[in-house]
Amino acid sequence: MKIRPNLAKKVLPAAIALGLLAPAGFAPAVYGQQADELVEEIITIGSRRPQRSASDSSVPVDVISGEEFQNMGFADLNEMLKTAVPSYNVSRHSISDAATLVRPATLRGLPPDSVLILVNGKRRHRSGVIAELGGSLAAGSQGADISAIPALAFKQTEILRDGAAAQYGSDAIAGVINFVLKDDADGMSFEARTGEFGEGDGELIQYMGNIGLPLGDDGFMNITASWSEQDPTSRSLQRTDAATLIASGNADQRASIRQPYAQVWGGPEYKENWNVFFNSGIELSSTQEIYAFGNYGQRETEGGFFYRNPNSRSGVYTDGSTRAVVDTTIAPGQTGVTSNCPALTSPGSGGSGTLLNAAAVAADAAALSALPGNCWVLNQILPGGYTPQFGGQLKDASMVTGIRGDLSPNLTYDLSASYGRNKAGFFLNNTWNPSNGPNGIINGALQRDFDIGSYTQTETNFNADFVYTMPVEGFASDLSIAFGAEWRDERFETIIGEEAAWNAGDYAFQNVNGTNTYSDGVTPLPNLSIGAHGFAGFSPQQAGLWSRKNVAFYGEAEADITDAFTAALAVRYEDFDSFGDTTNYKVSGRYRLTDDLTVRASFNTGFRAPTPGQENVTKVSTITINGELQQRGQIPPTNPIATFLGAEALDAEDSQNFSAGFVWDVTPDINLTLDYYQIELEDRISQTGSIVISNLGVPAGVACPNARANPIGNMALCLQELGVPGAADLNSVSFYTNDFETTTTGVDLVGTWDLDWGDMGTGSFVAAWNWTETEVDNAGSEVSRDRVVNLEGFNPENRGVFTYNHFYNDFRFLARLRTYDDWTEADWSGDPTARGPNGTNYSRDCTFGLFRDNCYDGENVFDVEAAYTWNDNYTFIVGANNVFDEDGATDIDNLDGTIGSGNAYTGGTPWGIEGAFYYARVRVDF
């Protein structure tokens, strides 16, 4: 008895179908150079019925072999899935906080944590990164980091495009992706890859290797390792204000502004990115096997933040229009002081693009040089401003072990335990803690680099799964009954950063009561920002460990009622110690109308539990709103300030998912599948828009006595008193909420056509197209109008991938078209809570003027690849992604000639902003 995860060989010998999407319900006849027969693929998701093939499935399941992934021309697994599955969208993000470290991907218009990730059928742990930014569809999500999985490690990938929470639990609202690891006990492969973008940057070097080893007489150990590094990219223009400062005559500023661009828009740098995966099993007897698999890996990522202008950055360089000069002789808390420091007026930022007044610039430089020795301002050290560099070090580890086999000829079991851990340690360089002022100068140099702290996600699972088959009179097959239980412990921890990154220095309280003034006796002295500027470190008040436990019980039944009709039912009960229990079900069926035409449908209810991270995370970061930099705080929904603003403790999302479609074998060589789906989500969890608090007072009943006693006491000061470093500078806050509902509707269409060109070789054509539309049915007051517009329009409604593969002797060729529809980014300069005509829905407004959204045209992107194999073992490959070098979408905000933040292209461009990427690979197989 063979009971390894692979179950059966699924691919043709030496068949390589570059970019092929195997449609649900059909195993295409892929032709390779030595192809002579077809073996049908066996799937392990969508049903627990033994030996289930994709063609027998009642729900759409795509199967993509490991060979296909390895030959898609991309080095990153996210890009491979994006190419294979049209409803899968992901971008490379710049200036997106933690979303730069773990790229958030969406499936069927839903966020990363609405897609359950499995490895060998076992739940994979989440990333420690919570994507507050990275595109509105993903904002606030906490999904798994699949980029840690080398493509060489798995034998096939199964993508269930249907809700499956009733079968697998939380997160499986949009679907399930299962990576089946290789289990070969012999053989070895090695691949080296290099490439760079057409602009000459972003150089990539990658090495991967796989080896299969025997474990005794009846076991295997399969190991895959990968290492890569990639340089950063830049598609920037010079910011308007930086260009103006350079041209306005201040020599010190001009000499110290970062070149060639004060602020960089592009892909981050990836350093020391390595991962090791293993998969193993030993057959103890003909009916029993023990198995184990897992991984360890790490990488470092670093990208840029927003430029800090030396003439306008409040709380750092200025206090409004006045220079933020501090008096080193004033003790914290000292009151009623008239300083000898003069009140200096800054000449301005130059953000309009108009040259600054030369006389004002010269007078400002002279006044800064003439300051008394006890008067200090950052311009004396960093006259040209600065651009913080944000990054993170990620470490990922997992271990799964178990035993499975037969208790009887009709009853199988699988008992397993798993542990997963993902740690994201953050750092911020090229910045400072303003509140330390000159006290931040250590050994003659201002401290510029900070350890911010880290997030850690750990998950422990225990599973017991059983499948019993029994004959039923009148049924065309045995009745398969699956049942089992799961216990899971999920933990999220915030670990404090170094003290200098979060502490409130002396100059945060230089004028805490507003009575200390400059030498004019009128202008108040400033209080400087607290914490590493751009991303304040995690303080002891923010640190903590939060956990949640849950237990689940499930049952499934499936059988062929007749030779033509298959029906299935699944029910799952799950109880969480944080918010209670939930019961969900799924019914599905398929009916073969003719030998060539089959229809299928399913209906299911589902849920997604809020993560402990979403319930408890606190941070302060810099964002841009309508082109202006602002400090925004992320606070837990249980924070007293959030509660005052309408937040409530998070509850689970609820979903209803309906799908229906058909599989049609048009001819022996042509297959077509069409699937319609509708996903309704209630109590959807996501980040609110930015809620302005700078003009709000301390709420009644909130324990903030110091903020309440302060003459300028407001909600931001109260948050700082509650332990959020740097909160005094906050313009706005956001938190996670259940307060909106959506309906996502879509269609997946996949066609395959296998061609025989006689002496000219063989070919395979795959056309995959997706239409997805999301409507926000209802949204509470916390969800901004911009947020809703982005939910409805951030991804293109239509997206297609058309791939042709040609095989001729030892050569193979790929041509692929990726097409993208129009899409929208909200940019509403009016009331951000403004509603549409019916009071609930929001509508796009793509006109230019005071009230507008940014609407962008789609694009057609072409990829090509060619390969030559000699001696059956050595393959040389060259190719280009985006071969015609299609640029990103030009940022509409720059069309008036104002460069603003320096972003030539909008960061939400679905096909990326970096243009053509050229590469070469060498692969050796033994």
Coordinates of C-alpha atoms in Angstrom, one line a residue, residues 114-623:
S114 CA -9.3 35.1 3.2
V115 CA -7.2 32.4 1.5
L116 CA -6.1 29.4 3.4
I117 CA -2.6 28.1 2.7
L118 CA -1.8 24.5 3.2
V119 CA 1.4 22.5 2.8
N120 CA 0.9 18.8 2.2
G121 CA -2.7 19.4 3.3
K122 CA -1.7 20.9 6.7
R123 CA -2.5 24.5 7.7
R124 CA 0.5 26.8 7.3
H125 CA 1.1 29.5 9.9
R126 CA 0.6 33.2 9.2
S127 CA 3.3 35.8 8.8
G128 CA 4.1 38.1 11.7
V129 CA 3.6 41.0 9.4
I130 CA 0.2 42.8 9.4
A131 CA -0.2 44.8 6.2
E132 CA -1.6 48.1 7.2
L133 CA -0.6 49.4 3.8
G134 CA 0.1 47.6 0.5
G135 CA -3.2 48.3 -1.3
S136 CA -6.6 48.8 0.1
L137 CA -7.9 45.3 -0.6
A138 CA -5.1 43.9 1.6
A139 CA -5.0 46.7 4.2
G140 CA -5.1 45.2 7.7
S141 CA -4.6 41.6 6.5
Q142 CA -2.4 39.0 8.1
G143 CA -1.8 36.2 5.7
A144 CA 0.8 33.5 5.3
D145 CA 4.2 34.3 3.7
I146 CA 4.3 31.9 0.8
S147 CA 7.4 33.6 -0.7
A148 CA 9.4 31.5 1.8
I149 CA 8.5 28.4 -0.3
P150 CA 11.0 27.7 -3.1
A151 CA 9.3 26.7 -6.3
L152 CA 11.7 23.7 -6.6
A153 CA 10.4 22.3 -3.4
F154 CA 6.9 21.2 -4.5
K155 CA 5.6 18.6 -6.9
Q156 CA 2.3 20.2 -7.6
T157 CA 0.1 23.0 -6.4
E158 CA -3.7 22.6 -6.0
I159 CA -5.8 25.8 -6.0
L160 CA -9.4 25.4 -4.8
R161 CA -11.4 28.3 -6.2
D162 CA -14.3 28.0 -3.8
G163 CA -15.2 28.7 -0.2
A164 CA -14.2 25.8 2.1
A165 CA -14.4 27.0 5.7
A166 CA -16.8 24.2 6.4
Q167 CA -14.1 21.8 5.5
Y168 CA -10.8 23.5 6.6
G169 CA -11.8 26.2 9.1
S170 CA -11.1 29.9 9.3
D171 CA -9.6 31.8 6.3
A172 CA -10.9 29.6 3.5
I173 CA -13.5 32.1 2.3
A174 CA -11.9 32.9 -1.1
G175 CA -10.3 29.5 -1.6
V176 CA -7.5 27.2 -0.6
I177 CA -4.0 26.8 -2.0
N178 CA -2.2 23.5 -1.2
F179 CA 1.5 23.1 -1.9
V180 CA 2.4 19.4 -2.2
L181 CA 6.1 18.9 -1.5
K182 CA 8.3 16.5 -3.5
D183 CA 8.7 13.0 -2.1
D184 CA 11.3 11.6 -4.5
A185 CA 13.8 9.2 -2.7
D186 CA 16.5 9.8 -5.4
G187 CA 17.5 12.3 -8.0
M188 CA 19.0 15.8 -7.8
S189 CA 18.4 19.1 -9.5
F190 CA 20.3 22.4 -9.4
E191 CA 19.4 25.8 -10.9
A192 CA 21.3 29.1 -11.2
R193 CA 19.5 32.2 -12.3
T194 CA 20.5 35.8 -13.0
G195 CA 18.7 38.8 -14.4
E196 CA 18.0 42.5 -14.2
F197 CA 15.5 45.1 -15.3
G198 CA 15.9 46.9 -18.6
E199 CA 16.7 50.1 -16.6
G200 CA 19.9 48.4 -15.5
D201 CA 18.9 47.9 -11.8
G202 CA 17.3 45.3 -9.7
E203 CA 19.9 42.7 -10.4
L204 CA 18.9 39.2 -9.2
I205 CA 21.0 36.2 -8.3
Q206 CA 19.3 33.0 -7.3
Y207 CA 20.5 29.5 -6.6
M208 CA 18.2 26.5 -5.9
G209 CA 18.8 22.8 -5.4
N210 CA 16.8 19.7 -4.7
I211 CA 17.9 16.2 -3.7
G212 CA 16.1 13.0 -2.9
L213 CA 17.5 10.5 -0.5
P214 CA 16.4 7.1 0.8
L215 CA 15.6 6.6 4.4
G216 CA 16.2 2.9 5.0
D217 CA 14.4 0.5 2.7
D218 CA 11.0 2.1 2.8
G219 CA 11.4 5.8 3.3
F220 CA 12.5 9.0 1.7
M221 CA 14.0 12.4 2.6
N222 CA 13.6 15.2 0.0
I223 CA 15.4 18.5 0.7
T224 CA 15.2 21.8 -1.2
A225 CA 17.4 24.8 -0.5
S226 CA 17.4 28.2 -2.1
W227 CA 19.4 31.4 -1.8
S228 CA 18.9 34.8 -3.6
E229 CA 19.6 38.5 -3.4
Q230 CA 18.1 41.3 -5.4
D231 CA 19.2 44.9 -5.7
P232 CA 16.7 47.7 -5.3
T233 CA 15.1 49.6 -8.2
S234 CA 14.1 53.2 -8.7
R235 CA 11.5 54.7 -11.0
S236 CA 11.6 58.1 -9.3
L237 CA 11.5 61.7 -10.3
Q238 CA 13.0 64.4 -8.1
R239 CA 10.4 65.7 -5.6
T240 CA 9.2 69.2 -6.3
D241 CA 10.2 70.5 -2.9
A242 CA 13.7 68.9 -3.1
A243 CA 14.2 70.3 -6.6
T244 CA 13.1 73.7 -5.4
L245 CA 15.5 73.7 -2.4
I246 CA 18.4 72.7 -4.7
A247 CA 17.6 75.6 -7.0
S248 CA 16.9 78.2 -4.3
G249 CA 20.4 78.9 -3.3
N250 CA 21.1 77.4 0.2
A251 CA 24.5 75.8 -0.4
D252 CA 24.3 73.6 2.7
Q253 CA 20.9 72.3 1.8
R254 CA 21.8 71.7 -1.8
A255 CA 24.9 69.8 -0.9
S256 CA 23.3 67.4 1.6
I257 CA 20.1 66.5 -0.2
R258 CA 20.2 62.8 -1.2
Q259 CA 21.1 62.2 -4.8
P260 CA 20.0 61.5 -7.4
Y261 CA 16.5 61.5 -5.7
A262 CA 15.6 62.7 -2.3
Q263 CA 12.9 60.0 -2.2
V264 CA 13.0 56.7 -4.1
W265 CA 10.0 54.9 -5.5
G266 CA 10.7 51.3 -6.6
G267 CA 11.3 47.8 -5.4
P268 CA 13.2 47.2 -2.1
E269 CA 16.5 45.5 -1.7
Y270 CA 16.4 41.8 -0.7
K271 CA 19.5 40.5 1.1
E272 CA 20.5 37.0 2.2
N273 CA 17.2 35.4 1.3
W274 CA 17.6 31.7 1.9
N275 CA 15.2 28.9 2.7
V276 CA 15.4 25.1 3.4
F277 CA 12.4 22.8 3.1
F278 CA 12.4 19.1 3.8
N279 CA 9.8 16.4 3.3
S280 CA 10.2 12.8 4.7
G281 CA 8.3 9.6 5.3
I282 CA 9.0 6.1 6.4
E283 CA 6.6 3.2 5.8
L284 CA 6.5 1.2 9.0
S285 CA 4.4 -1.5 7.4
S286 CA 2.2 -2.0 4.4
T287 CA -0.6 -0.1 6.2
Q288 CA 1.2 2.5 8.3
E289 CA 3.6 5.5 7.7
I290 CA 5.2 8.2 9.8
Y291 CA 6.0 11.5 8.1
A292 CA 7.6 14.8 8.8
F293 CA 8.2 18.0 6.9
G294 CA 9.1 21.6 7.6
N295 CA 11.3 24.5 6.9
Y296 CA 13.7 27.2 8.1
G297 CA 14.6 30.4 6.4
Q298 CA 15.3 34.1 6.7
R299 CA 15.8 37.2 4.7
E300 CA 16.4 41.0 5.1
T301 CA 14.5 43.6 3.1
E302 CA 15.1 47.3 3.0
G303 CA 13.3 50.1 1.2
G304 CA 12.7 53.8 1.5
F305 CA 10.3 56.1 3.3
F306 CA 9.1 59.7 2.7
Y307 CA 11.6 62.6 2.5
R308 CA 11.7 65.0 5.5
N309 CA 11.9 68.5 4.2
P310 CA 14.3 70.7 6.3
N311 CA 12.0 73.8 5.9
S312 CA 8.6 72.3 6.8
R313 CA 8.6 69.0 8.7
S314 CA 6.6 69.8 11.8
G315 CA 7.9 68.4 15.1
V316 CA 11.3 68.0 13.6
Y317 CA 12.5 71.0 11.7
T318 CA 9.6 73.4 12.3
D319 CA 6.7 74.2 14.6
G320 CA 4.3 75.5 12.1
S321 CA 6.0 78.2 10.1
T322 CA 8.6 78.7 12.9
R323 CA 11.9 76.9 13.1
A324 CA 11.8 74.2 15.8
V325 CA 14.7 75.7 17.8
V326 CA 15.2 74.2 21.3
D327 CA 16.8 75.8 24.3
T328 CA 19.2 73.3 26.0
T329 CA 19.1 75.2 29.3
I330 CA 15.4 74.5 29.9
A331 CA 14.7 71.5 32.0
P332 CA 11.7 69.2 31.2
G333 CA 8.7 70.5 33.0
Q334 CA 10.2 73.9 33.7
T335 CA 7.6 76.6 33.1
G336 CA 7.3 80.4 32.5
V337 CA 10.7 80.7 30.7
T338 CA 11.5 83.4 28.1
S339 CA 14.3 81.9 26.1
N340 CA 17.2 83.8 24.5
C341 CA 16.6 81.8 21.4
P342 CA 15.1 83.8 18.6
A343 CA 11.8 82.8 16.8
L344 CA 13.0 82.1 13.3
T345 CA 10.6 81.9 10.4
S346 CA 11.3 79.2 7.9
P347 CA 11.4 80.2 4.2
G348 CA 9.0 77.4 3.3
S349 CA 9.1 73.9 1.7
G350 CA 9.1 74.8 -2.0
G351 CA 6.3 72.3 -2.5
S352 CA 4.6 74.5 -5.1
G353 CA 7.6 74.4 -7.4
T354 CA 8.1 78.1 -7.3
L355 CA 11.7 79.2 -6.3
L356 CA 11.9 80.4 -2.7
N357 CA 12.7 84.0 -2.1
A358 CA 16.4 84.4 -2.3
A359 CA 16.6 87.0 0.4
A360 CA 14.6 84.9 2.8
V361 CA 16.8 81.8 2.1
A362 CA 19.9 83.9 2.7
A363 CA 18.5 85.4 5.9
D364 CA 17.4 82.0 7.2
A365 CA 20.9 80.6 6.6
A366 CA 22.5 83.5 8.4
A367 CA 20.1 83.3 11.3
L368 CA 20.8 79.6 11.8
S369 CA 24.5 80.3 11.8
A370 CA 24.1 83.0 14.4
L371 CA 22.1 81.0 16.9
P372 CA 23.4 81.3 20.5
G373 CA 25.3 78.2 21.8
N374 CA 22.4 77.0 23.9
C375 CA 20.0 77.1 20.9
W376 CA 19.9 74.0 18.7
V377 CA 18.0 73.0 15.6
L378 CA 18.4 69.9 13.4
N379 CA 19.3 72.1 10.4
Q380 CA 22.7 72.4 12.0
I381 CA 23.4 68.7 11.4
L382 CA 21.1 67.7 8.6
P383 CA 20.5 70.9 6.6
G384 CA 19.2 69.1 3.5
G385 CA 16.6 66.9 5.3
Y386 CA 16.6 63.2 5.4
T387 CA 14.8 60.1 4.1
P388 CA 14.4 57.2 6.5
Q389 CA 15.2 53.7 5.3
F390 CA 12.8 51.1 6.6
G391 CA 13.5 47.4 6.6
G392 CA 13.0 44.1 8.4
Q393 CA 14.6 40.8 9.1
L394 CA 12.2 37.9 8.7
K395 CA 12.8 34.4 10.1
D396 CA 10.4 31.6 9.3
A397 CA 10.3 28.1 10.7
S398 CA 7.8 25.2 10.8
M399 CA 7.6 21.5 11.7
V400 CA 4.9 19.0 11.0
T401 CA 5.0 15.4 12.0
G402 CA 2.4 12.7 12.1
I403 CA 1.4 9.1 11.5
R404 CA -1.2 7.7 9.1
G405 CA -2.4 4.5 7.8
D406 CA -5.3 1.9 7.8
L407 CA -7.2 0.8 10.9
S408 CA -9.2 -1.5 8.6
P409 CA -9.7 -2.0 4.9
N410 CA -12.4 0.7 5.0
L411 CA -11.0 3.1 7.7
T412 CA -8.0 5.3 7.4
Y413 CA -6.5 7.7 9.9
D414 CA -4.1 10.6 10.0
L415 CA -2.8 12.0 13.3
S416 CA -0.6 15.0 13.2
A417 CA 1.0 17.9 15.2
S418 CA 2.5 21.1 13.8
Y419 CA 4.3 24.2 14.9
G420 CA 5.0 27.3 12.9
R421 CA 6.7 30.6 13.8
N422 CA 7.3 33.7 11.8
K423 CA 9.2 36.7 13.2
A424 CA 9.5 40.1 11.6
G425 CA 12.1 42.3 13.3
F426 CA 11.9 45.9 12.1
F427 CA 14.6 48.5 11.8
L428 CA 14.7 52.2 10.7
N429 CA 17.9 53.8 9.5
N430 CA 18.8 57.3 8.4
T431 CA 16.4 58.9 10.8
W432 CA 16.5 60.1 14.4
N433 CA 14.4 60.5 17.6
P434 CA 13.5 64.2 17.5
S435 CA 12.5 64.3 21.2
N436 CA 16.1 63.6 22.1
G437 CA 17.3 66.7 20.4
P438 CA 21.0 67.3 20.8
N439 CA 21.0 64.6 23.5
G440 CA 20.8 62.1 20.6
I441 CA 24.4 63.0 19.7
I442 CA 26.5 60.1 21.0
N443 CA 30.3 60.1 20.7
G444 CA 30.1 63.1 18.4
A445 CA 27.5 61.7 16.0
L446 CA 23.7 61.8 16.0
Q447 CA 22.1 58.4 16.3
R448 CA 20.5 57.6 13.0
D449 CA 19.8 53.9 13.1
F450 CA 17.2 52.2 15.3
D451 CA 16.0 48.7 16.2
I452 CA 12.2 49.3 16.1
G453 CA 11.2 46.0 17.7
S454 CA 9.5 42.9 16.2
Y455 CA 6.2 41.0 15.7
T456 CA 6.2 37.2 16.2
Q457 CA 3.4 34.9 15.1
T458 CA 3.4 31.3 16.4
E459 CA 0.8 28.6 15.8
T460 CA 0.4 25.1 17.2
N461 CA -2.0 22.6 15.7
F462 CA -3.1 19.1 16.6
N463 CA -5.3 17.2 14.1
A464 CA -7.0 13.9 14.0
D465 CA -8.5 13.0 10.6
F466 CA -10.4 9.8 9.6
V467 CA -12.0 8.5 6.4
Y468 CA -14.5 5.6 6.4
T469 CA -15.9 4.1 3.2
M470 CA -19.0 1.9 3.1
P471 CA -21.3 0.5 0.4
V472 CA -24.8 1.9 0.2
E473 CA -27.5 0.0 -1.6
G474 CA -28.5 1.9 -4.8
F475 CA -25.5 4.1 -4.9
A476 CA -23.1 4.0 -7.8
S477 CA -20.1 4.2 -5.5
D478 CA -19.2 3.6 -1.8
L479 CA -20.2 6.4 0.6
S480 CA -17.1 8.2 1.8
I481 CA -17.5 9.6 5.4
A482 CA -14.7 11.9 6.7
F483 CA -14.6 13.2 10.2
G484 CA -12.1 14.6 12.6
A485 CA -11.1 17.3 15.1
E486 CA -8.6 20.1 15.4
W487 CA -7.1 22.1 18.3
R488 CA -5.2 25.2 17.5
D489 CA -3.3 27.8 19.6
E490 CA -2.4 31.0 17.8
R491 CA -0.2 33.6 19.4
F492 CA 0.9 37.1 18.4
E493 CA 3.7 38.9 20.3
T494 CA 5.0 42.5 20.1
I495 CA 8.6 42.8 21.3
I496 CA 10.0 46.2 22.4
G497 CA 12.6 47.9 20.4
E498 CA 15.7 49.7 21.7
E499 CA 14.9 52.4 24.2
A500 CA 16.2 55.2 21.9
A501 CA 13.6 54.2 19.3
W502 CA 10.6 54.8 21.6
N503 CA 11.6 56.9 24.6
A504 CA 10.3 60.4 25.1
G505 CA 13.4 62.6 25.4
D506 CA 13.8 65.9 27.2
Y507 CA 12.6 68.0 24.2
A508 CA 9.2 66.2 24.0
F509 CA 8.3 68.2 27.1
Q510 CA 10.3 71.4 26.6
N511 CA 7.0 73.4 26.6
V512 CA 4.4 70.9 27.8
N513 CA 2.1 73.6 29.3
G514 CA 2.6 76.2 26.5
T515 CA 4.1 78.9 28.8
N516 CA 7.7 78.9 27.6
T517 CA 8.5 81.3 24.7
Y518 CA 11.2 82.4 22.4
S519 CA 12.9 85.7 23.0
D520 CA 10.0 87.6 21.6
G521 CA 8.0 86.6 24.6
V522 CA 5.1 85.5 22.4
T523 CA 6.0 82.6 20.2
P524 CA 5.9 79.3 22.1
L525 CA 8.8 77.0 22.1
P526 CA 8.2 73.6 20.4
N527 CA 7.7 70.1 21.7
L528 CA 9.5 67.7 19.4
S529 CA 8.2 64.3 18.1
I530 CA 8.7 61.2 20.1
G531 CA 10.3 58.0 18.8
A532 CA 12.3 57.0 15.7
H533 CA 10.8 59.4 13.1
G534 CA 8.8 57.6 10.5
F535 CA 8.1 54.4 12.5
A536 CA 8.3 54.9 16.3
G537 CA 9.7 51.9 18.1
F538 CA 7.5 49.6 20.1
S539 CA 7.4 50.7 23.7
P540 CA 6.9 48.6 26.9
Q541 CA 3.3 49.7 26.9
Q542 CA 2.8 48.4 23.4
A543 CA 4.6 45.1 24.0
G544 CA 2.7 42.0 24.9
L545 CA 1.8 38.4 24.1
W546 CA -1.8 37.7 23.0
S547 CA -3.1 34.2 22.3
R548 CA -6.3 32.5 21.2
K549 CA -7.3 28.9 21.3
N550 CA -10.0 27.1 19.4
V551 CA -11.2 23.6 18.9
A552 CA -13.1 22.3 15.9
F553 CA -15.0 19.2 14.9
Y554 CA -16.0 18.4 11.3
G555 CA -17.8 15.8 9.2
E556 CA -18.1 15.2 5.4
A557 CA -20.0 12.8 3.3
E558 CA -19.6 12.2 -0.5
A559 CA -20.8 9.6 -3.0
D560 CA -21.8 9.0 -6.6
I561 CA -25.5 8.7 -6.2
T562 CA -25.7 7.5 -9.8
D563 CA -23.1 7.1 -12.5
A564 CA -23.8 10.7 -13.6
F565 CA -24.6 12.4 -10.3
T566 CA -22.2 13.1 -7.3
A567 CA -23.2 14.9 -4.1
A568 CA -21.3 16.0 -1.1
L569 CA -22.1 17.6 2.3
A570 CA -19.7 19.1 4.9
V571 CA -20.4 20.5 8.4
R572 CA -17.9 22.1 10.8
Y573 CA -18.3 23.4 14.3
E574 CA -15.6 25.6 15.7
D575 CA -15.3 27.2 19.2
F576 CA -12.9 30.1 19.9
D577 CA -12.1 31.2 23.4
S578 CA -12.1 34.9 22.4
F579 CA -15.5 35.5 20.6
G580 CA -17.5 32.3 20.7
D581 CA -18.4 29.5 18.4
T582 CA -19.6 29.1 14.8
T583 CA -21.1 26.3 12.7
N584 CA -20.7 26.2 8.9
Y585 CA -21.8 23.9 6.2
K586 CA -21.2 23.2 2.5
V587 CA -23.2 21.3 -0.1
S588 CA -21.9 20.6 -3.6
G589 CA -22.7 18.4 -6.5
R590 CA -21.8 17.6 -10.1
Y591 CA -23.9 16.1 -12.9
R592 CA -22.6 14.6 -16.1
L593 CA -25.1 15.6 -18.8
T594 CA -23.2 13.8 -21.6
D595 CA -19.8 12.2 -21.9
D596 CA -18.4 15.5 -22.8
L597 CA -20.4 18.0 -20.7
T598 CA -20.6 18.2 -16.9
V599 CA -22.2 20.8 -14.7
R600 CA -21.3 21.5 -11.0
A601 CA -22.4 23.8 -8.2
S602 CA -21.8 24.4 -4.5
F603 CA -23.2 26.6 -1.7
N604 CA -21.4 27.1 1.5
T605 CA -21.3 29.3 4.6
G606 CA -17.9 30.4 6.0
F607 CA -16.1 32.5 8.5
R608 CA -12.8 34.2 9.2
A609 CA -11.7 34.7 12.7
P610 CA -9.9 38.0 13.6
T611 CA -6.2 37.3 14.4
P612 CA -4.7 38.2 17.8
G613 CA -2.5 40.6 15.9
Q614 CA -5.4 42.5 14.4
E615 CA -7.1 42.7 17.8
N616 CA -4.0 44.1 19.6
V617 CA -1.5 45.8 17.3
T618 CA -0.4 49.4 18.1
K619 CA 2.0 51.4 16.0
V620 CA 2.7 54.9 14.6
S621 CA 3.8 55.5 11.0
T622 CA 3.9 58.2 8.3
I623 CA 1.4 58.1 5.5

